[in-house]
PDB file of C-alpha atoms in Angstrom:
ATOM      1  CA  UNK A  96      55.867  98.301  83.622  1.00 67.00           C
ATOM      2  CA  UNK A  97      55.018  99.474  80.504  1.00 79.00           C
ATOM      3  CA  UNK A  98      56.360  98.533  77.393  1.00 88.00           C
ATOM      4  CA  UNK A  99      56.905  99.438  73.722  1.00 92.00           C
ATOM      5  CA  UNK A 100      58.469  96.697  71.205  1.00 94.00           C
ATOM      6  CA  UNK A 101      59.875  98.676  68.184  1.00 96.00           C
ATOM      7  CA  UNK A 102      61.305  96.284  65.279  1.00 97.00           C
ATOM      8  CA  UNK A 103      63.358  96.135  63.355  1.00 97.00           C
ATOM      9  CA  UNK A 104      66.450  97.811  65.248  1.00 95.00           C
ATOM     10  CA  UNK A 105      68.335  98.177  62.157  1.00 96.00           C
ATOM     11  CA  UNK A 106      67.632  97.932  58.610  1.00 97.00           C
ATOM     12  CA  UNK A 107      69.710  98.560  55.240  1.00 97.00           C
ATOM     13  CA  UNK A 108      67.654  99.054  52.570  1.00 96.00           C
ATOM     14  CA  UNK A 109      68.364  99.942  48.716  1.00 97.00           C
ATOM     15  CA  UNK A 110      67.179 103.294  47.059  1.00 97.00           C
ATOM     16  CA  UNK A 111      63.536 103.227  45.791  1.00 97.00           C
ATOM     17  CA  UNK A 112      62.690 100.500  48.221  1.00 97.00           C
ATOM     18  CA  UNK A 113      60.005 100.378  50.729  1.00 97.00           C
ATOM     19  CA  UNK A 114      60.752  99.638  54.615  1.00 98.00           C
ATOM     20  CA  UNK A 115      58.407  98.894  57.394  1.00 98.00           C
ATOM     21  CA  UNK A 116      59.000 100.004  60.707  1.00 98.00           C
ATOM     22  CA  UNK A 117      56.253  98.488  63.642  1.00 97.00           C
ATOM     23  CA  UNK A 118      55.402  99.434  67.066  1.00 96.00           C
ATOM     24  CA  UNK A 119      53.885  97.420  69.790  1.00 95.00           C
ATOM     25  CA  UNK A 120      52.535  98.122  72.594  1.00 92.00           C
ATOM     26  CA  UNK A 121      53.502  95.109  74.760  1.00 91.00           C
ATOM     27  CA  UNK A 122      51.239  94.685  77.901  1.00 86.00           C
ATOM     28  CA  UNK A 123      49.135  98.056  77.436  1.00 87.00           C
ATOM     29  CA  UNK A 124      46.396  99.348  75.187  1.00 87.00           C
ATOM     30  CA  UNK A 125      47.704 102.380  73.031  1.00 87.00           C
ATOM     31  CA  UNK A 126      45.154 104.050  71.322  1.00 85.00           C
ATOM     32  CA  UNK A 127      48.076 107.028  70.472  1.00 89.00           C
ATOM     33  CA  UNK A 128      51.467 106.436  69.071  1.00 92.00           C
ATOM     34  CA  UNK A 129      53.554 108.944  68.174  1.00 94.00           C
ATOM     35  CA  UNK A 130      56.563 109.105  65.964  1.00 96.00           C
ATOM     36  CA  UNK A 131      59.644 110.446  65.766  1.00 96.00           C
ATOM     37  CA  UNK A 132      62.968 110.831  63.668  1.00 96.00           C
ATOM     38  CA  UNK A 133      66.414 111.285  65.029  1.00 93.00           C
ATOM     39  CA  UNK A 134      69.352 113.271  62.822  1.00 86.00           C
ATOM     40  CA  UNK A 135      72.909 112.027  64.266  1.00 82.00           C
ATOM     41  CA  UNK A 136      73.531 114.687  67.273  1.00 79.00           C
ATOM     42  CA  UNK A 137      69.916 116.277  67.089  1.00 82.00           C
ATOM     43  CA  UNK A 138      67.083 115.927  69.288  1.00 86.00           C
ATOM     44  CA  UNK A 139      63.877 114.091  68.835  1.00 91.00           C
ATOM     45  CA  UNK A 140      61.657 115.632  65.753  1.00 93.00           C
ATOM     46  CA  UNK A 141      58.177 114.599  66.054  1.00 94.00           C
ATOM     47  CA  UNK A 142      56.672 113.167  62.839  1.00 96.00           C
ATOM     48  CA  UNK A 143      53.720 112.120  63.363  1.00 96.00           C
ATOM     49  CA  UNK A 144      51.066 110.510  65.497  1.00 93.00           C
ATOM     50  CA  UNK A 145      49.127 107.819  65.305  1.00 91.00           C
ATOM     51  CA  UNK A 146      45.926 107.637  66.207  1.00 88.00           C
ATOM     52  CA  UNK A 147      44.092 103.829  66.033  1.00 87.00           C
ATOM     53  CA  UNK A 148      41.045 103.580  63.622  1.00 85.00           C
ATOM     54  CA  UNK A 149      41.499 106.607  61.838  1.00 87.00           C
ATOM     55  CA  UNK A 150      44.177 108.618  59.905  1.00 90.00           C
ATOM     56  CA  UNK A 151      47.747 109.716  61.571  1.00 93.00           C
ATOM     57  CA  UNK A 152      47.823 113.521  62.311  1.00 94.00           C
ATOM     58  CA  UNK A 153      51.394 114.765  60.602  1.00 96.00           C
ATOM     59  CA  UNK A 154      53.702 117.561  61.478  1.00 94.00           C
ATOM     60  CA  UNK A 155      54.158 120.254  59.099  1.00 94.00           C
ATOM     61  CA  UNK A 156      56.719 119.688  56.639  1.00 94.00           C
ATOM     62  CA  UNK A 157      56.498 115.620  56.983  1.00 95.00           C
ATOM     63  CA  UNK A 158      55.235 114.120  53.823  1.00 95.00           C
ATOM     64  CA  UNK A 159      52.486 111.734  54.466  1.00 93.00           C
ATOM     65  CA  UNK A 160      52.841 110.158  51.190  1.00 95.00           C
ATOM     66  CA  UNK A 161      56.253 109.325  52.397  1.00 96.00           C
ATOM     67  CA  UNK A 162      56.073 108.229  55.680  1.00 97.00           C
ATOM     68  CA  UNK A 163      52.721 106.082  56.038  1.00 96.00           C
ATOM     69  CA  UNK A 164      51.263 105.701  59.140  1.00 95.00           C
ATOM     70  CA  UNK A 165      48.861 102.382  59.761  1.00 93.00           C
ATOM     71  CA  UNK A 166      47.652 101.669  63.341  1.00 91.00           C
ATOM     72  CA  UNK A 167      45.150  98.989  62.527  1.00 84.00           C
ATOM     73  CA  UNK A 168      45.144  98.131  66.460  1.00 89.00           C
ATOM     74  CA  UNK A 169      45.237  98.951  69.978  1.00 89.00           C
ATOM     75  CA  UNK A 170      48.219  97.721  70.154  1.00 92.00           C
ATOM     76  CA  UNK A 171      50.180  98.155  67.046  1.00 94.00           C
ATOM     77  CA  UNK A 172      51.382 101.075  64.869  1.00 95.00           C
ATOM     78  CA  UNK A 173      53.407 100.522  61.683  1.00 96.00           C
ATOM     79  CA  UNK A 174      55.564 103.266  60.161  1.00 97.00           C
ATOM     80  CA  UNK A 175      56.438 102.771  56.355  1.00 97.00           C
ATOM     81  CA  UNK A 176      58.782 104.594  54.313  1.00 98.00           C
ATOM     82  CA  UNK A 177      57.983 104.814  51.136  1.00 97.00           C
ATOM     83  CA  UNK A 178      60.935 104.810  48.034  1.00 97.00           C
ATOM     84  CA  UNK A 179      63.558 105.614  50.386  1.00 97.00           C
ATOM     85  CA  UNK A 180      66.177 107.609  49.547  1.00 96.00           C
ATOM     86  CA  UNK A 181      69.913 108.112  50.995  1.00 96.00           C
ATOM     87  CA  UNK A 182      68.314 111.494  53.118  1.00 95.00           C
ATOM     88  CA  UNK A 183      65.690 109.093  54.707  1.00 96.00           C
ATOM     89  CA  UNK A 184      68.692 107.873  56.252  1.00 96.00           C
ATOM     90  CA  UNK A 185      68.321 108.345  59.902  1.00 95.00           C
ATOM     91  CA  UNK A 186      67.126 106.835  63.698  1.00 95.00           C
ATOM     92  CA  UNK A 187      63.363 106.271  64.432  1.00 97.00           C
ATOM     93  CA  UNK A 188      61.443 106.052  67.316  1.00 96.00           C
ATOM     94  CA  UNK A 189      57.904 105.523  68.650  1.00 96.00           C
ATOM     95  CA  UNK A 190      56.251 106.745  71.642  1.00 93.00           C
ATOM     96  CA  UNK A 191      52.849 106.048  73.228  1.00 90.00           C
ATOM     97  CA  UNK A 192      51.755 106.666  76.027  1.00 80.00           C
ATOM     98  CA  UNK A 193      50.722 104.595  79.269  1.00 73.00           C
ATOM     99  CA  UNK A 194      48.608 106.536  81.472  1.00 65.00           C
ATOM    100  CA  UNK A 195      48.401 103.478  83.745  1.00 59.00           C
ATOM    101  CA  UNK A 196      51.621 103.909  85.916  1.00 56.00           C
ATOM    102  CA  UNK A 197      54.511 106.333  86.401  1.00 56.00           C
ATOM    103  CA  UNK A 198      56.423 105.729  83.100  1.00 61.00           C
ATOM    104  CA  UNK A 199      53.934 108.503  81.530  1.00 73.00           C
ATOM    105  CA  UNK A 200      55.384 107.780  77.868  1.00 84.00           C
ATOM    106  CA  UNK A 201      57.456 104.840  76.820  1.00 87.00           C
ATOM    107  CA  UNK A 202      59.699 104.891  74.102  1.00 91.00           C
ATOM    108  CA  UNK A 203      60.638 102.058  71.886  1.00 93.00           C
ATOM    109  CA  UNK A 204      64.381 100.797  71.284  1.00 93.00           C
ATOM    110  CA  UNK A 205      64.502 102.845  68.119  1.00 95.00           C
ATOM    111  CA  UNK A 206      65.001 101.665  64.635  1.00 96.00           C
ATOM    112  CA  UNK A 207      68.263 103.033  62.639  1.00 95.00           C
ATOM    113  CA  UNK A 208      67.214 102.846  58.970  1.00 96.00           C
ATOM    114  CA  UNK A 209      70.399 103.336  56.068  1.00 96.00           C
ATOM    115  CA  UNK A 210      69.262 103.598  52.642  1.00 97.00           C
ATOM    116  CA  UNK A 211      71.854 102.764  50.050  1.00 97.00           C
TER     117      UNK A 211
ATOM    118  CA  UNK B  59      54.388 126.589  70.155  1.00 67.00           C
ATOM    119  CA  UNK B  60      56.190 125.071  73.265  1.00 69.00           C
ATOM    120  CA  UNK B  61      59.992 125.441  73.380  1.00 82.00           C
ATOM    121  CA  UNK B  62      62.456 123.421  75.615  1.00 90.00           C
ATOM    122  CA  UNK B  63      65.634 125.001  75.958  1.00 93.00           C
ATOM    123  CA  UNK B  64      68.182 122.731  77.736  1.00 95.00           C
ATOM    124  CA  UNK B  65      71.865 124.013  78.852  1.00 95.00           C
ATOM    125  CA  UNK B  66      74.758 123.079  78.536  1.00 96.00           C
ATOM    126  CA  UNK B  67      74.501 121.517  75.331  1.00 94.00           C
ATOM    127  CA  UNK B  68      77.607 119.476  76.153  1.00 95.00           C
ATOM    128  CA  UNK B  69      79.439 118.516  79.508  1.00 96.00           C
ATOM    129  CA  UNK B  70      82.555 116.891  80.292  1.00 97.00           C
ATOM    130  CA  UNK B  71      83.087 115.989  84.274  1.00 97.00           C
ATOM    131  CA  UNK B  72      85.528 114.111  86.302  1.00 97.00           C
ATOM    132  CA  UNK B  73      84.517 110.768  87.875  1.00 97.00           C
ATOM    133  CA  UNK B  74      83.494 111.306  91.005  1.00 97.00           C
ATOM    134  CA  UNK B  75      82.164 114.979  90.659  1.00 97.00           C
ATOM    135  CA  UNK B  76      78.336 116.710  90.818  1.00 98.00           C
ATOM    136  CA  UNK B  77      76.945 118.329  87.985  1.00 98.00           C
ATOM    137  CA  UNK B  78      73.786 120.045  86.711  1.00 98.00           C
ATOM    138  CA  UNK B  79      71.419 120.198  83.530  1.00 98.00           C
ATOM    139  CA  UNK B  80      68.984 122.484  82.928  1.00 97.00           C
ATOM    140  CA  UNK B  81      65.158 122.685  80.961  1.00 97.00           C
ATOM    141  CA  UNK B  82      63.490 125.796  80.972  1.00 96.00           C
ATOM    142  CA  UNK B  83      60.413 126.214  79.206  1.00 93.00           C
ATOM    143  CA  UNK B  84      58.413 128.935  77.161  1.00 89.00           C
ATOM    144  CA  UNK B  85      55.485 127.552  78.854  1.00 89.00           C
ATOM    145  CA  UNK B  86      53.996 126.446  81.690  1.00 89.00           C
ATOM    146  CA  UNK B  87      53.911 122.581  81.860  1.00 88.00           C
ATOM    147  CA  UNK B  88      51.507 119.662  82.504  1.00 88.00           C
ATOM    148  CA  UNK B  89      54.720 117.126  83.357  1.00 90.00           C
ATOM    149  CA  UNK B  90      57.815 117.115  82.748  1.00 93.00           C
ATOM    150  CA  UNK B  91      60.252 114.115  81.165  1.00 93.00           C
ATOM    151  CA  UNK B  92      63.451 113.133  81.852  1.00 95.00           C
ATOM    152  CA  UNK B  93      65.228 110.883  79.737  1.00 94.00           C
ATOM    153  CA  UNK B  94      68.891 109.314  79.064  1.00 95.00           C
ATOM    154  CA  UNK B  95      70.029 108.060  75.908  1.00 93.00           C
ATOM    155  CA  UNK B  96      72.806 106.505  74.447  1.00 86.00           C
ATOM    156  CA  UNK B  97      73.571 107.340  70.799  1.00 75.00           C
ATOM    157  CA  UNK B  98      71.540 105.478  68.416  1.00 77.00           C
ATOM    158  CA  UNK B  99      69.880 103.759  71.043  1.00 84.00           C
ATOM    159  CA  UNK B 100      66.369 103.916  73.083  1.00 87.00           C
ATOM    160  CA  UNK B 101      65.080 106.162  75.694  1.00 90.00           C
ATOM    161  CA  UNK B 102      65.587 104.983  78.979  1.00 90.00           C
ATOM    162  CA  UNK B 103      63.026 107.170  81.298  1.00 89.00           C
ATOM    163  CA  UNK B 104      64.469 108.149  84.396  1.00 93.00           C
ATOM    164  CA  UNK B 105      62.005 110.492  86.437  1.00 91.00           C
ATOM    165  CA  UNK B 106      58.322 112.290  85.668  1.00 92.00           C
ATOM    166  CA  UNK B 107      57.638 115.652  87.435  1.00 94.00           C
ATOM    167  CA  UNK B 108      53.766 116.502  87.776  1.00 91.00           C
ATOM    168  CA  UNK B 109      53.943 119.403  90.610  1.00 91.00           C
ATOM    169  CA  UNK B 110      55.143 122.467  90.890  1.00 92.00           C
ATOM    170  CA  UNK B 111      58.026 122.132  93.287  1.00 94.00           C
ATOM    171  CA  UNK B 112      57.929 118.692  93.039  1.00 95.00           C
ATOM    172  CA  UNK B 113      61.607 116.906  93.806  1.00 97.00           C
ATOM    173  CA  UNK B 114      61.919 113.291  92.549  1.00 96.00           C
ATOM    174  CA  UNK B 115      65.203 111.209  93.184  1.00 95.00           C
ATOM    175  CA  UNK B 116      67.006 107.600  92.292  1.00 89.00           C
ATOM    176  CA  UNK B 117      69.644 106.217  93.503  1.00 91.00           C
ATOM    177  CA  UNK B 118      72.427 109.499  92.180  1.00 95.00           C
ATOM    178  CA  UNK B 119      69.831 111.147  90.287  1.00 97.00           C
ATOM    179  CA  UNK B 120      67.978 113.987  91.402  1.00 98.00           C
ATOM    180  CA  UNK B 121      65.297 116.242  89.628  1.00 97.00           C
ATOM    181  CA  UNK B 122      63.119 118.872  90.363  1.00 97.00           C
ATOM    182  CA  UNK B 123      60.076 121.503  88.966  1.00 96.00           C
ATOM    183  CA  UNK B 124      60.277 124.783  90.074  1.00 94.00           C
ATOM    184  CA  UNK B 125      56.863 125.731  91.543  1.00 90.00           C
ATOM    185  CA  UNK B 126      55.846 127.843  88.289  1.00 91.00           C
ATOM    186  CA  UNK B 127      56.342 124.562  86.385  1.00 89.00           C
ATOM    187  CA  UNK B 128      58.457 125.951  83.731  1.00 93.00           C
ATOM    188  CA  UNK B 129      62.083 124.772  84.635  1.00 95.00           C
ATOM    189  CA  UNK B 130      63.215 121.889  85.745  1.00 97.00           C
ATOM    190  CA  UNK B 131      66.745 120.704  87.028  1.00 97.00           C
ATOM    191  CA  UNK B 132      68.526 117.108  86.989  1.00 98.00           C
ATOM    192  CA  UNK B 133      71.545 116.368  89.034  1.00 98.00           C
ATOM    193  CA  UNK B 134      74.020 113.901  89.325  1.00 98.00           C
ATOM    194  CA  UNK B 135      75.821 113.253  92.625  1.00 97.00           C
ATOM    195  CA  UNK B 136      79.285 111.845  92.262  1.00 97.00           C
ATOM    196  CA  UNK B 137      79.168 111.292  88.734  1.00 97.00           C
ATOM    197  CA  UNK B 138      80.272 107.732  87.216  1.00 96.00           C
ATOM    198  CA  UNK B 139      81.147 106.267  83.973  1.00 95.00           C
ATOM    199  CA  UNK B 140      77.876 104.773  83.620  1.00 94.00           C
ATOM    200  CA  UNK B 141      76.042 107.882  83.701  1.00 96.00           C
ATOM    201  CA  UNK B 142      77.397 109.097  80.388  1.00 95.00           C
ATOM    202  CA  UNK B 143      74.996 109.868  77.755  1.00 95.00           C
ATOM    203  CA  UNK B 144      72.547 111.716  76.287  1.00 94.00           C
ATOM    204  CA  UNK B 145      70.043 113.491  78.407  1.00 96.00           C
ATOM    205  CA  UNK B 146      67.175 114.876  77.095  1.00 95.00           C
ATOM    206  CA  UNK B 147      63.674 116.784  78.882  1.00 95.00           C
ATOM    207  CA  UNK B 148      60.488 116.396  77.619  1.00 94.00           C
ATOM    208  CA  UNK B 149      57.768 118.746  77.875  1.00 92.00           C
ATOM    209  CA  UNK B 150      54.186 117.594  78.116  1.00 86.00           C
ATOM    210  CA  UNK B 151      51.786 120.166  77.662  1.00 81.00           C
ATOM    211  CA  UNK B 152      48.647 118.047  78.188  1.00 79.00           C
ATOM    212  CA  UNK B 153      48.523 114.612  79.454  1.00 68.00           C
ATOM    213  CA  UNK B 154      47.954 112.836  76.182  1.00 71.00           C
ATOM    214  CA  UNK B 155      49.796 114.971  73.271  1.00 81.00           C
ATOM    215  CA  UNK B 156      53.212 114.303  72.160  1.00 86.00           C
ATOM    216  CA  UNK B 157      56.489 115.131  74.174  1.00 90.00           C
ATOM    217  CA  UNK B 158      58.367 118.077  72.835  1.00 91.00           C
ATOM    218  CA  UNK B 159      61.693 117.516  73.710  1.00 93.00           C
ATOM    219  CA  UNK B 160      64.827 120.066  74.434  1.00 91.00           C
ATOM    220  CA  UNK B 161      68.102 119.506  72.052  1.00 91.00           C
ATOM    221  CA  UNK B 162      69.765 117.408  74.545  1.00 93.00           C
ATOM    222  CA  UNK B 163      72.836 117.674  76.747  1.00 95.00           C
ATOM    223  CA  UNK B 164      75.682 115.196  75.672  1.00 94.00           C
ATOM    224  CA  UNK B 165      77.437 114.362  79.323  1.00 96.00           C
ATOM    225  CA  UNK B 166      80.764 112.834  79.480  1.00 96.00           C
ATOM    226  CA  UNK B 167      83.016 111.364  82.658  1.00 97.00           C
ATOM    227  CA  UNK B 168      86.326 110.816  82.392  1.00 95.00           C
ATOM    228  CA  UNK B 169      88.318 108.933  85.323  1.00 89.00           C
TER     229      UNK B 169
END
């Protein structure tokens, strides 16, 4: 079936640092990604997606300057957060989808960023 | 915009008993997600529903699209401890555009 590697699972990262959060897509082409942000007891928000070879399309309200999106392949999409602060603080998780089977879209295992 | 609204919110059932969540949407749908999630973790997909009155099942788990394709039902038959978790629908509208996804309905068995 289709996969979706999403590393790292957990990161701790000091104020005004920079972390970088990948997606792969393990045994499928993804030419979409798409991005999301998790608040402790909330549903998915959807940030962003990615589309390969050209810019990410963001939601409203998502700063692009703060959340850069690279998906330099057909098979990988980076998220990076940019000067994190304590409120970037949260759970992360990318999507794309396989239109090859009946998993529709796969989800990665999530990435639970804590800025200090 | 699309809107998922998912009831109950929260659900607390003895081992051993049936229960029922809910997605209703605003719209009418391409497909319809089901996931289950544990807190802080991935999504683990359970069940896609393409057709209106479509009925999908595995092993306790049972699911189904109303024919208008804009609610959806998952139920649990003789619930278990393993079944606890976050549950969560997601609506897609087109086949290749992001899953909106209802608020989630936090189920609980007790023995």
């Amino acid at each position: 079936g289709a996969v979706v590697s999403q590393h790292p699972s957990r990161v701790i990262c000091k104020s005004g640092t920079s972390v970088k959060i990948e997606c792969r897509s393990l045994d499928f082409q993804a030419t979409t990604m798409f991005w999301y942000r998790q608040f402790p007891k909330k549903s998915l928000m959807l940030m962003a997606t990615s589309n390969e070879g050209s810019k990410a399309t963001y939601e409203q309200g998502v700063e692009k300057d703060k959340f850069l999106i690279n998906h330099a392949s057909l098979t990988l999409s980076t998220l990076t957060v940019t000067s994190a602060h304590p409120e970037d603080s949260s759970f992360y998780i990318c999507s794309a989808n396989y239109a090859g089977g009946g998993y529709g879209y796969t989800f990665g295992s999530g990435t639970r960023l804590t800025v200090v | 915009s699309q809107e998922l609204e998912q009831s109950p919110q929260s659900l607390i059932v003895q081992e051993g008993k049936n229960l029922t969540i809910n997605c209703t949407s605003s719209k009418t749908l391409y497909g319809l997600y089901w996931y289950k999630q544990k807190y802080g973790e991935g999504l683990i997909f359970l069940m896609m529903l393409q057709k209106g009155g479509e009925e999908k099942s595995h092993e306790k788990i049972t699911a189904k699209l109303d024919e208008k394709k804009q609610q959806s039902s998952l139920h649990i038959t003789a619930s278990q401890p393993s079944h606890a978790g976050i549950y969560l629908c997601g609506a897609d509208n087109s086949g290749n555009t992001p899953l909106v996804f209802g608020k989630g309905t936090r189920l609980s068995v007790i023995a």
